[in-house]
Coordinates of C-alpha atoms in Angstrom, one line a residue:
M56 CA 14.0 -18.5 43.2
K57 CA 13.3 -16.7 39.9
K58 CA 16.1 -14.9 38.2
I59 CA 15.8 -12.3 35.5
S60 CA 18.8 -11.7 33.3
I61 CA 18.4 -8.9 30.8
S62 CA 21.3 -7.4 28.8
L63 CA 21.8 -3.7 28.6
L64 CA 20.9 -2.3 25.2
S65 CA 22.6 1.2 25.3
L66 CA 21.1 2.3 22.1
I67 CA 17.4 1.9 23.1
I68 CA 15.6 4.6 25.0
V69 CA 12.2 3.9 26.5
G70 CA 10.0 5.9 28.7
C71 CA 11.2 9.2 27.2
S72 CA 10.1 12.4 29.0
A73 CA 7.1 14.4 27.8
S74 CA 9.4 17.1 26.5
K75 CA 10.9 14.6 24.1
Q76 CA 7.6 13.1 23.1
N77 CA 6.2 16.5 22.1
N78 CA 9.4 17.3 20.1
T79 CA 10.4 20.4 21.9
T80 CA 14.0 19.3 21.7
D81 CA 16.0 17.7 18.9
I82 CA 18.6 16.0 21.0
S83 CA 18.4 12.2 21.3
T84 CA 20.7 10.8 24.0
P85 CA 21.1 7.0 24.2
K86 CA 22.6 7.2 27.7
K87 CA 23.1 9.6 30.5
A88 CA 25.9 12.1 30.1
V89 CA 28.5 12.8 32.8
V90 CA 30.1 16.3 32.7
Y91 CA 33.5 16.5 34.5
Q92 CA 34.1 20.2 35.2
V93 CA 37.7 21.4 35.6
F94 CA 38.8 24.8 36.6
T95 CA 41.5 24.9 33.9
R96 CA 43.9 27.2 35.6
L97 CA 44.0 25.1 38.8
F98 CA 43.7 21.5 37.5
G99 CA 47.4 20.9 36.6
N100 CA 49.0 23.2 39.2
Q101 CA 51.4 21.1 41.3
N102 CA 52.6 24.0 43.5
T103 CA 51.7 23.6 47.2
T104 CA 52.7 27.0 48.5
N105 CA 49.1 28.4 48.7
K106 CA 50.1 31.9 49.8
A107 CA 47.1 34.2 50.2
W108 CA 47.1 36.7 47.3
G109 CA 50.1 34.8 45.9
T110 CA 51.5 35.6 42.5
I111 CA 51.7 33.1 39.6
E112 CA 55.4 32.8 40.4
E113 CA 54.7 32.1 44.1
N114 CA 51.7 29.8 43.8
G115 CA 52.0 28.4 40.4
V116 CA 49.4 27.8 37.7
G117 CA 48.1 24.9 35.6
T118 CA 48.2 24.9 31.8
F119 CA 46.5 23.3 28.9
N120 CA 49.5 20.9 28.5
D121 CA 48.9 19.5 32.0
F122 CA 45.9 17.7 30.5
T123 CA 48.0 14.8 29.2
P124 CA 46.6 11.8 27.5
T125 CA 47.0 9.9 30.8
A126 CA 45.0 12.6 32.7
L127 CA 42.3 12.6 30.1
R128 CA 42.1 8.8 30.0
E129 CA 41.7 8.7 33.8
I130 CA 38.9 11.3 33.6
K131 CA 37.2 9.3 30.8
D132 CA 37.6 6.1 32.9
L133 CA 36.0 7.8 35.9
G134 CA 32.8 7.8 33.8
A135 CA 32.9 11.2 32.1
T136 CA 31.5 11.8 28.7
H137 CA 32.1 15.5 28.5
I138 CA 34.8 17.8 30.0
W139 CA 34.0 21.4 30.8
Y140 CA 37.1 23.5 30.6
T141 CA 36.1 26.5 32.8
G142 CA 37.9 29.8 32.4
V143 CA 39.3 29.3 28.9
P144 CA 38.3 32.6 27.0
H145 CA 40.9 35.3 27.6
H146 CA 39.7 37.3 30.7
A147 CA 41.3 40.2 32.6
V148 CA 44.3 39.2 34.7
I149 CA 46.9 41.0 36.8
R150 CA 50.0 40.0 34.9
D151 CA 52.1 41.8 32.4
Y152 CA 51.7 40.4 28.9
T153 CA 52.5 43.6 27.0
S154 CA 55.4 41.8 25.3
I155 CA 52.9 39.8 23.2
G156 CA 50.6 42.8 22.6
I157 CA 48.1 42.4 25.4
S158 CA 47.4 45.5 27.4
N159 CA 47.6 45.5 31.2
D160 CA 44.5 45.3 33.3
D161 CA 43.7 47.7 36.1
P162 CA 43.5 45.9 39.5
E163 CA 40.7 48.2 40.5
V164 CA 38.4 46.6 38.0
V165 CA 39.7 43.0 38.4
K166 CA 38.6 40.6 41.1
G167 CA 41.6 38.9 42.7
R168 CA 45.0 38.6 41.1
A169 CA 44.2 35.9 38.6
G170 CA 40.9 37.5 37.6
S171 CA 37.3 36.4 37.2
P172 CA 36.8 33.9 34.3
Y173 CA 33.5 35.7 33.7
A174 CA 35.1 39.1 32.9
V175 CA 36.1 38.1 29.3
K176 CA 38.5 40.5 27.6
D177 CA 38.8 38.8 24.2
Y178 CA 36.4 36.1 23.0
Y179 CA 38.5 35.1 20.0
N180 CA 41.5 34.0 22.1
V181 CA 42.3 32.2 25.3
N182 CA 43.7 33.0 28.7
P183 CA 47.5 33.5 28.3
D184 CA 48.1 32.1 31.8
L185 CA 47.0 28.7 30.5
A186 CA 49.7 28.4 27.9
V187 CA 53.3 27.2 28.2
N188 CA 54.0 29.7 25.3
P189 CA 51.5 32.5 25.6
K190 CA 52.2 33.6 22.0
K191 CA 50.9 30.2 20.9
R192 CA 48.1 29.9 23.5
L193 CA 45.3 29.4 20.9
Q194 CA 47.3 26.6 19.2
E195 CA 47.9 24.9 22.6
F196 CA 44.1 25.0 23.3
E197 CA 43.4 23.6 19.9
A198 CA 45.8 20.7 20.6
L199 CA 43.9 20.1 23.9
I200 CA 40.6 19.9 22.0
K201 CA 42.1 17.2 19.9
R202 CA 43.6 15.3 22.9
S203 CA 40.2 15.4 24.6
H204 CA 38.5 14.0 21.5
D205 CA 41.1 11.3 21.2
A206 CA 40.4 10.3 24.8
G207 CA 36.7 10.0 23.9
L208 CA 35.6 13.2 25.7
K209 CA 33.5 16.0 24.3
V210 CA 34.6 19.6 25.0
I211 CA 32.5 22.3 26.7
I212 CA 33.7 25.9 27.3
D213 CA 32.0 29.0 28.8
I214 CA 30.3 31.8 26.9
V215 CA 29.1 34.7 29.0
P216 CA 26.6 36.7 26.9
N217 CA 25.3 38.9 29.7
H218 CA 28.6 40.8 30.3
V219 CA 32.2 41.3 29.3
A220 CA 35.2 42.8 31.0
R221 CA 35.3 46.6 31.4
K222 CA 38.3 46.7 29.1
Y223 CA 37.4 44.5 26.2
E224 CA 40.1 44.3 23.4
G225 CA 40.0 41.7 20.6
K226 CA 43.4 41.1 19.3
I227 CA 42.8 38.5 16.6
N228 CA 39.3 39.2 15.5
P229 CA 38.3 37.5 12.3
K230 CA 38.0 39.8 9.3
G231 CA 35.0 42.1 9.6
V232 CA 34.5 41.5 13.3
R233 CA 34.4 44.7 15.4
D234 CA 35.0 44.8 19.2
F235 CA 32.1 45.2 21.5
G236 CA 31.3 48.9 21.8
A237 CA 33.5 50.0 18.9
D238 CA 30.6 51.4 17.0
D239 CA 28.4 52.5 19.8
D240 CA 26.8 55.9 20.1
T241 CA 27.9 56.8 23.6
S242 CA 25.9 60.0 23.8
V243 CA 22.7 58.1 24.7
E244 CA 21.8 55.7 27.4
Y245 CA 20.3 53.2 25.0
K246 CA 20.3 52.5 21.3
R247 CA 19.2 49.2 19.9
D248 CA 22.4 48.4 18.1
N249 CA 24.7 49.7 20.8
N250 CA 26.5 46.8 22.5
F251 CA 26.5 48.6 25.9
Y252 CA 24.2 50.8 28.0
Y253 CA 25.7 54.2 29.0
I254 CA 25.3 56.8 31.7
P255 CA 25.8 60.0 29.6
G256 CA 27.6 62.9 31.3
K257 CA 29.1 60.8 34.0
A258 CA 32.5 59.1 34.2
F259 CA 33.0 55.7 35.8
E260 CA 34.1 55.8 39.4
V261 CA 36.1 53.0 41.0
P262 CA 34.1 51.3 43.8
T263 CA 35.5 51.7 47.3
S264 CA 35.1 49.8 50.5
D265 CA 36.6 49.9 54.0
S266 CA 36.9 46.1 54.0
Y267 CA 38.5 45.5 50.6
Q268 CA 41.5 46.9 48.8
P269 CA 42.7 45.7 45.3
L270 CA 45.5 43.2 45.6
N271 CA 45.0 43.3 49.4
G272 CA 46.6 46.8 49.6
E273 CA 49.7 45.9 47.6
Q274 CA 51.3 48.8 45.8
H275 CA 50.8 48.7 42.0
P276 CA 51.3 51.4 39.4
M277 CA 47.7 51.2 38.1
I278 CA 46.1 51.4 41.6
D279 CA 45.4 55.2 41.7
G280 CA 41.6 55.4 42.3
V281 CA 41.0 56.0 38.6
F282 CA 39.8 53.9 35.7
D283 CA 39.2 55.7 32.4
E284 CA 35.7 55.0 31.2
N285 CA 33.7 58.1 30.1
P286 CA 30.8 57.9 29.9
A287 CA 30.3 55.2 32.4
K288 CA 28.6 52.0 31.4
W289 CA 26.0 49.9 33.2
T290 CA 27.6 47.2 35.3
G291 CA 27.2 43.5 34.5
N292 CA 24.6 42.8 37.2
G293 CA 22.5 45.7 35.9
S294 CA 23.6 48.5 38.2
R295 CA 23.1 51.9 36.6
L296 CA 25.4 53.7 38.9
A297 CA 28.5 55.5 37.7
K298 CA 30.1 54.3 40.9
P299 CA 29.0 50.7 41.4
D300 CA 28.8 49.2 44.9
I301 CA 31.7 47.0 45.9
N302 CA 29.3 44.0 45.8
D303 CA 28.2 44.7 42.3
W304 CA 29.9 42.9 39.3
Y305 CA 32.0 46.1 38.9
E306 CA 34.6 44.3 36.9
T307 CA 32.1 43.8 34.0
V308 CA 29.8 45.8 31.8
K309 CA 26.3 44.6 30.8
I310 CA 25.6 43.7 27.1
N311 CA 22.6 45.3 25.4
Y312 CA 20.4 42.9 23.6
G313 CA 17.8 45.3 22.4
V314 CA 16.0 45.4 25.7
R315 CA 15.1 49.1 26.5
P316 CA 15.9 50.5 29.9
D317 CA 12.1 50.3 30.7
G318 CA 12.2 46.5 29.9
L319 CA 10.4 46.7 26.5
K320 CA 11.8 44.5 23.8
D321 CA 13.2 46.2 20.7
F322 CA 13.3 43.0 18.5
P323 CA 11.0 40.5 16.9
E324 CA 9.4 38.1 19.4
L325 CA 8.8 34.4 18.7
P326 CA 5.3 33.6 17.4
I327 CA 2.8 31.6 19.6
G328 CA 3.5 27.9 19.4
Y329 CA 7.3 28.1 18.9
D330 CA 7.7 26.3 22.3
R331 CA 6.7 23.2 20.3
K332 CA 9.0 23.9 17.4
T333 CA 12.4 22.3 16.6
Y334 CA 15.7 24.2 16.5
R335 CA 15.4 24.0 12.7
D336 CA 12.1 25.8 12.8
H337 CA 13.7 28.4 15.1
Y338 CA 16.6 28.8 12.7
R339 CA 14.4 29.4 9.8
Y340 CA 12.3 31.9 11.7
W341 CA 15.3 34.2 12.3
I342 CA 16.5 34.1 8.6
G343 CA 16.2 37.7 7.3
K344 CA 15.1 39.1 10.6
D345 CA 16.6 42.5 11.7
V346 CA 18.2 41.7 15.1
P347 CA 20.4 43.8 17.4
D348 CA 24.1 43.9 16.8
S349 CA 25.0 42.1 20.0
W350 CA 23.0 39.1 18.9
K351 CA 25.2 38.7 15.8
K352 CA 28.4 39.2 17.7
F353 CA 27.7 36.4 20.2
R354 CA 26.4 34.1 17.5
D355 CA 29.6 34.5 15.6
I356 CA 31.7 33.9 18.7
A357 CA 29.9 30.6 19.4
L358 CA 30.2 29.5 15.8
Y359 CA 33.9 30.4 15.8
W360 CA 34.5 28.0 18.7
T361 CA 32.2 25.3 17.3
S362 CA 34.3 25.4 14.1
K363 CA 37.4 24.7 16.2
G364 CA 35.9 21.5 17.5
V365 CA 34.3 22.7 20.8
D366 CA 31.3 20.5 21.3
G367 CA 29.1 22.7 23.6
F368 CA 28.9 25.6 25.9
R369 CA 27.9 26.5 29.4
Y370 CA 26.1 29.8 29.5
D371 CA 26.7 32.0 32.6
M372 CA 23.6 33.7 34.0
A373 CA 21.5 32.9 31.0
E374 CA 18.3 34.2 32.5
M375 CA 19.7 37.8 32.4
V376 CA 19.5 37.6 28.6
P377 CA 16.2 37.3 26.6
Y378 CA 15.3 33.9 25.5
E379 CA 14.6 35.2 21.9
F380 CA 18.4 35.8 21.6
W381 CA 19.0 32.2 22.8
S382 CA 16.6 30.9 20.2
Y383 CA 18.6 32.9 17.6
M384 CA 22.1 31.7 18.7
N385 CA 21.3 28.2 19.8
S386 CA 19.5 27.3 16.7
A387 CA 22.5 28.5 14.7
I388 CA 24.8 26.4 16.8
K389 CA 22.6 23.3 16.3
M390 CA 22.5 23.8 12.6
Q391 CA 26.3 23.6 12.6
N392 CA 26.5 20.8 15.2
P393 CA 23.1 19.1 16.0
D394 CA 24.7 17.2 18.9
A395 CA 26.1 20.4 20.6
F396 CA 25.7 20.3 24.4
L397 CA 24.0 23.6 25.5
L398 CA 23.9 24.1 29.3
A399 CA 22.5 27.2 30.9
E400 CA 22.7 28.7 34.4
V401 CA 19.1 29.6 35.2
Y402 CA 17.9 30.0 38.8
N403 CA 14.2 31.0 38.3
P404 CA 12.1 27.8 38.1
K405 CA 9.2 29.9 36.6
E406 CA 11.5 30.5 33.6
Y407 CA 12.8 27.0 33.1
R408 CA 10.5 26.0 30.3
N409 CA 10.9 29.3 28.4
Y410 CA 14.7 28.8 28.3
L411 CA 14.3 25.2 27.3
H412 CA 11.5 25.3 24.8
L413 CA 11.8 28.9 23.5
G414 CA 15.5 29.5 24.1
K415 CA 16.4 26.0 22.8
M416 CA 18.7 25.1 25.7
D417 CA 19.4 21.4 26.2
Y418 CA 20.0 21.5 29.9
L419 CA 19.6 23.8 32.9
Y420 CA 21.1 23.7 36.4
D421 CA 18.8 21.9 38.9
K422 CA 20.1 24.2 41.6
V423 CA 17.3 25.8 43.4
E424 CA 15.2 22.6 43.5
L425 CA 17.1 19.4 44.0
Y426 CA 20.6 20.7 44.9
D427 CA 19.3 23.1 47.6
K428 CA 17.0 20.4 49.1
L429 CA 19.8 17.8 49.3
K430 CA 22.0 20.4 51.0
E431 CA 19.3 21.1 53.5
I432 CA 18.7 17.5 54.3
V433 CA 22.3 16.6 54.9
Q434 CA 22.6 19.6 57.2
G435 CA 19.6 18.5 59.2
K436 CA 17.5 21.4 58.2
S437 CA 14.9 19.3 56.3
N438 CA 13.9 15.7 55.5
A439 CA 13.7 13.7 52.4
D440 CA 10.0 14.1 51.8
A441 CA 10.2 17.1 49.5
I442 CA 12.4 15.2 46.9
S443 CA 9.3 13.5 45.5
D444 CA 7.5 16.8 45.1
I445 CA 10.5 18.3 43.3
Q446 CA 10.7 15.3 40.9
A447 CA 7.0 15.5 40.2
G448 CA 7.1 19.2 39.6
L449 CA 9.9 18.8 37.0
S450 CA 8.7 15.6 35.5
D451 CA 7.9 17.1 32.1
I452 CA 11.5 18.6 31.8
D453 CA 13.3 16.0 33.9
S454 CA 15.7 15.0 31.1
H455 CA 16.9 18.6 30.8
M456 CA 17.7 19.3 34.5
L457 CA 21.4 18.7 35.0
H458 CA 22.2 17.5 38.5
F459 CA 25.3 18.4 40.5
L460 CA 26.5 18.7 44.1
D461 CA 29.8 20.6 43.5
N462 CA 30.8 23.3 41.0
H463 CA 33.0 26.5 40.9
D464 CA 30.3 28.7 42.3
E465 CA 29.2 26.5 45.2
Q466 CA 30.6 25.4 48.5
R467 CA 32.5 22.2 48.2
L468 CA 30.5 19.1 49.0
A469 CA 33.1 17.9 51.5
S470 CA 33.4 21.3 53.2
P471 CA 32.2 21.9 56.8
E472 CA 29.8 24.4 55.3
F473 CA 28.0 21.7 53.2
A474 CA 28.1 18.0 54.0
G475 CA 31.1 18.3 56.4
D476 CA 32.7 15.0 55.2
P477 CA 33.3 13.5 51.8
Q478 CA 31.6 10.3 53.0
A479 CA 28.4 12.2 53.9
G480 CA 28.1 13.2 50.2
K481 CA 27.9 9.6 48.9
S482 CA 24.2 9.1 49.4
L483 CA 23.5 12.6 48.0
M484 CA 25.6 11.6 44.9
V485 CA 23.6 8.4 44.4
I486 CA 20.3 10.4 44.4
S487 CA 21.7 13.2 42.3
T488 CA 23.0 10.8 39.7
T489 CA 20.1 8.3 39.5
L490 CA 16.9 10.3 40.3
G491 CA 16.5 11.7 36.8
S492 CA 17.4 10.9 33.2
S493 CA 19.4 14.2 32.9
P494 CA 23.2 14.5 32.9
T495 CA 25.3 14.4 36.1
M496 CA 28.1 16.9 36.7
V497 CA 31.2 16.4 38.9
Y498 CA 33.7 19.1 39.8
F499 CA 37.3 18.1 39.8
G500 CA 38.5 17.1 43.2
Q501 CA 35.0 16.2 44.4
E502 CA 35.7 12.5 43.8
V503 CA 38.6 12.6 46.3
G504 CA 36.9 14.7 48.9
E505 CA 38.4 18.1 48.2
P506 CA 37.0 20.5 50.9
G507 CA 38.2 23.9 49.5
N508 CA 39.8 24.9 52.7
E509 CA 42.4 27.4 51.4
N510 CA 42.5 31.1 52.2
A511 CA 43.4 32.0 48.6
G512 CA 43.1 35.8 48.9
F513 CA 40.0 37.2 47.1
G514 CA 38.4 33.8 47.2
T515 CA 37.1 32.5 50.5
R516 CA 37.2 29.2 52.2
S517 CA 34.7 26.4 51.4
R518 CA 34.9 27.3 47.7
T519 CA 37.9 26.5 45.6
S520 CA 38.8 30.0 44.5
I521 CA 38.2 31.1 40.9
F522 CA 39.9 34.4 41.4
D523 CA 43.4 33.5 42.7
Y524 CA 46.5 31.4 41.8
I525 CA 46.1 28.5 44.2
G526 CA 46.7 24.8 44.5
V527 CA 44.0 22.2 45.2
P528 CA 45.5 19.9 47.8
E529 CA 43.4 16.7 47.7
H530 CA 43.2 16.8 43.9
Q531 CA 47.0 17.3 43.8
K532 CA 47.3 14.0 45.7
W533 CA 45.4 12.2 43.0
M534 CA 47.5 14.1 40.3
N535 CA 50.7 12.7 42.0
G536 CA 53.3 14.9 40.3
G537 CA 51.7 14.4 36.9
K538 CA 51.2 10.7 37.0
F539 CA 47.5 11.0 37.6
D540 CA 47.4 7.7 39.4
G541 CA 46.2 8.6 42.9
G542 CA 49.6 7.7 44.3
Q543 CA 49.3 10.1 47.2
L544 CA 45.7 9.5 48.2
S545 CA 44.8 7.8 51.4
Q546 CA 43.1 4.4 51.3
T547 CA 39.8 6.2 52.2
Q548 CA 40.2 8.6 49.3
K549 CA 41.0 5.8 46.9
E550 CA 37.8 4.0 48.0
L551 CA 35.8 7.2 47.6
R552 CA 37.1 7.7 44.1
Q553 CA 36.3 4.1 43.3
F554 CA 32.7 4.7 44.5
Y555 CA 32.4 7.7 42.1
K556 CA 33.9 5.6 39.3
T557 CA 31.5 2.7 39.9
L558 CA 28.4 5.0 40.2
L559 CA 29.2 7.2 37.2
N560 CA 30.1 4.3 34.8
F561 CA 27.0 2.5 35.8
S562 CA 24.9 5.6 35.1
T563 CA 26.2 6.0 31.6
K564 CA 25.4 2.4 30.7
S565 CA 22.0 2.0 32.4
S566 CA 18.9 2.1 30.2
A567 CA 16.7 2.3 33.2
L568 CA 18.2 5.7 34.1
V569 CA 17.0 7.1 30.9
G570 CA 13.7 5.3 31.3
K571 CA 10.8 5.7 33.8
F572 CA 10.7 6.9 37.4
G573 CA 8.5 5.5 40.1
E574 CA 7.9 7.2 43.5
I575 CA 7.9 4.7 46.4
H576 CA 9.1 7.0 49.2
K577 CA 5.7 8.1 50.5
V578 CA 4.3 4.6 51.1
N579 CA 7.5 3.5 52.9
R580 CA 7.4 6.6 55.2
K581 CA 4.6 4.9 57.0
N582 CA 7.1 2.4 58.4
P583 CA 8.8 4.0 61.5
A584 CA 11.9 1.9 60.8
Y585 CA 12.3 3.6 57.4
G586 CA 13.2 7.0 58.8
E587 CA 12.8 10.6 57.6
N588 CA 16.3 10.8 56.0
V589 CA 16.0 7.7 53.7
Y590 CA 14.8 8.3 50.2
S591 CA 13.8 5.4 47.8
F592 CA 12.5 5.2 44.3
V593 CA 12.5 2.9 41.3
R594 CA 13.7 3.3 37.7
W595 CA 13.1 1.0 34.8
S596 CA 13.1 0.4 31.1
D597 CA 11.9 -2.6 29.1
N598 CA 15.2 -4.3 29.7
E599 CA 16.4 -3.2 33.1
K600 CA 14.7 -2.5 36.5
L601 CA 16.3 -0.8 39.5
I602 CA 15.4 -0.3 43.2
I603 CA 17.3 2.6 44.7
S604 CA 17.5 3.5 48.4
A605 CA 19.8 6.1 50.0
N606 CA 20.3 7.0 53.6
I607 CA 21.1 10.7 53.9
S608 CA 21.7 10.6 57.6
K609 CA 25.4 11.1 58.6
T610 CA 25.0 9.3 62.0
A611 CA 22.0 6.9 62.0
S612 CA 21.8 3.4 60.3
S613 CA 18.5 2.3 58.9
S614 CA 17.2 -1.2 58.5
F615 CA 13.7 -1.9 57.1
E616 CA 11.6 -3.8 54.7
L617 CA 11.2 -1.7 51.6
V618 CA 7.8 -2.0 49.9
I619 CA 7.4 -1.9 46.2
P620 CA 3.7 -1.0 45.6
A621 CA 1.4 -3.1 43.5
E622 CA 1.2 -0.6 40.7
I623 CA 5.0 -0.8 40.2
I624 CA 4.9 -4.6 40.3
A625 CA 2.1 -4.7 37.8
Q626 CA 4.0 -2.4 35.4
W627 CA 7.0 -4.7 35.8
Q628 CA 4.8 -7.7 35.1
L629 CA 6.1 -9.7 38.0
S630 CA 4.2 -12.7 39.3
D631 CA 4.3 -13.8 42.9
G632 CA 7.7 -15.3 43.8
N633 CA 11.3 -14.4 44.8
Y634 CA 13.6 -12.5 42.5
E635 CA 17.4 -12.1 43.0
L636 CA 18.8 -8.6 42.9
T637 CA 22.4 -7.5 42.6
D638 CA 23.7 -4.2 44.1
Q639 CA 25.5 -2.1 41.5
L640 CA 27.6 -0.3 44.1
V641 CA 29.1 -3.2 46.0
A642 CA 30.5 -6.2 44.2
N643 CA 28.8 -9.5 44.9
K644 CA 26.2 -8.0 47.2
K645 CA 22.8 -9.6 46.7
A646 CA 19.2 -9.1 47.9
V647 CA 15.9 -10.7 47.3
L648 CA 12.7 -9.1 46.1
K649 CA 9.7 -11.1 47.5
V650 CA 6.4 -10.6 45.6
T651 CA 3.3 -11.7 47.5
N652 CA -0.2 -10.9 46.4
G653 CA 1.2 -8.5 43.9
I654 CA 3.2 -6.4 46.4
G655 CA 7.0 -6.5 46.5
R656 CA 9.2 -6.4 49.6
V657 CA 13.0 -6.4 49.9
A658 CA 15.0 -6.2 53.1
V659 CA 17.4 -3.2 53.1
S660 CA 20.1 -2.3 55.6
L661 CA 21.8 1.1 55.2
P662 CA 24.7 2.4 57.3
P663 CA 25.0 6.2 57.5
S664 CA 25.5 7.9 54.2
E665 CA 25.2 4.6 52.2
S666 CA 23.0 3.5 49.4
V667 CA 21.9 0.5 47.3
I668 CA 21.2 0.3 43.6
L669 CA 19.5 -3.1 43.3
K670 CA 19.1 -4.4 39.8
F671 CA 17.4 -7.4 38.2

């Protein structure tokens, strides 16, 4: 039997995507990144009361200080390279902080009791709920940045350029910085340098509904059917009604980027060919250009946080903001930190390349392609065939399409509404992590099977609420009273977390996973034993070769002889013979690749929801 032993060279990248070859990005990543997303307010909360619509006193809250060196070390050891602290900028909340100079927020324009993290009230400070001493909340976050860096993690926070809270009030603005809207001409619907759009002659009216009452009908001195905003502003999702619908983003107002109400752009556009230019070229282009005031405000916000050590940003609803603005801001960020991690929420595949190449994003959510398809397959609504077409369609931007199965917006992977069982998500996670060379994201609690089953109040079951004070039960078992040692987890949960740890750590060290992709699913589908819910592919670099096969079925085992086509064997330069393979998910599990007449075959047996990553 022939054995191939090749060491991993983590600093060598081969088989780069076309987007890197044509220099449309300036980022050079020697390994796959793993983003660990935490909802900062919930992560460290040890309270288990979980009363619907509970107050902070009843249900508790997590703080920056809960991210101890031990907690951060465990997150790093799980395989994370970056930690995304969701909900850090100061947003509207229903809690009295007037003693430290913060005005109260009206529950009629706040979602839930804890508020939406995407209704930012002050971009130059952080959520006072997250601090042990709210007066020193910014210093406590700065200390968290340092602890995160000391643990070997890079820090990501949110910026939400499309909208801000209806009551925006900067309290510690740097010298010369004016609040959004402070200098607007409110007598007109649109003016290029206004920060907001207005509805002249009409006052804002609080949205009403038979099915929803602020604070679930609780009496509150500010719940009076009135919110003082005259003239009314456009709502964050673009509604131009003085009285938004209850389903609109009524807690926010839309930012004006110099796009006229008829859609025409009131700013310089990028010249033809700038999709092939570097961020330095984009930065130079904007020097001296006359741009709308909102552009400057958000650029300065981003650079403020970058200067404090934040390593990157996740941009909410980026496609609602013109990509010319992103070119302007992202190139400025990259000039300050060339390694900044810039991730955007974009859901229109037709716009992906504009936001990457013209907007100079590093990464986009692969939500409406891979995520949605994997969800359909595990729910029995589709089969695995379309995965190959998705991967082929995104091949030129593969390295930029961040993969995930769980985040704050989506139903929990383990919830009945998604996979129904944490174990059923394992094969999906293998595909999501290893299919492309892009980063992988994990949402806190995913690795221990958190199903998001709480009735939190404004938030609904299947999603861990981002609007309420609530505990996260399965995650709390891992947290174990602040020991962060998994002491309360079941044996099954411990094994699940170990699966994630093994997979994620392998992914960050594998040169093959930032190398080439080979499609072998279609040829194997001809074998009836293979099954419609198995998906297989190969990944390789000059110094590592992987055969990956995943059984997405929750009930059926699959045993078959997996064929490695002649064109793959030729590229791998393998002669006829037997080659020993080692599974990277299960210790000491071996397989044999038999090459005969230039075609490879390997016997594979997959229980439900299980996978193999076979490596030379």
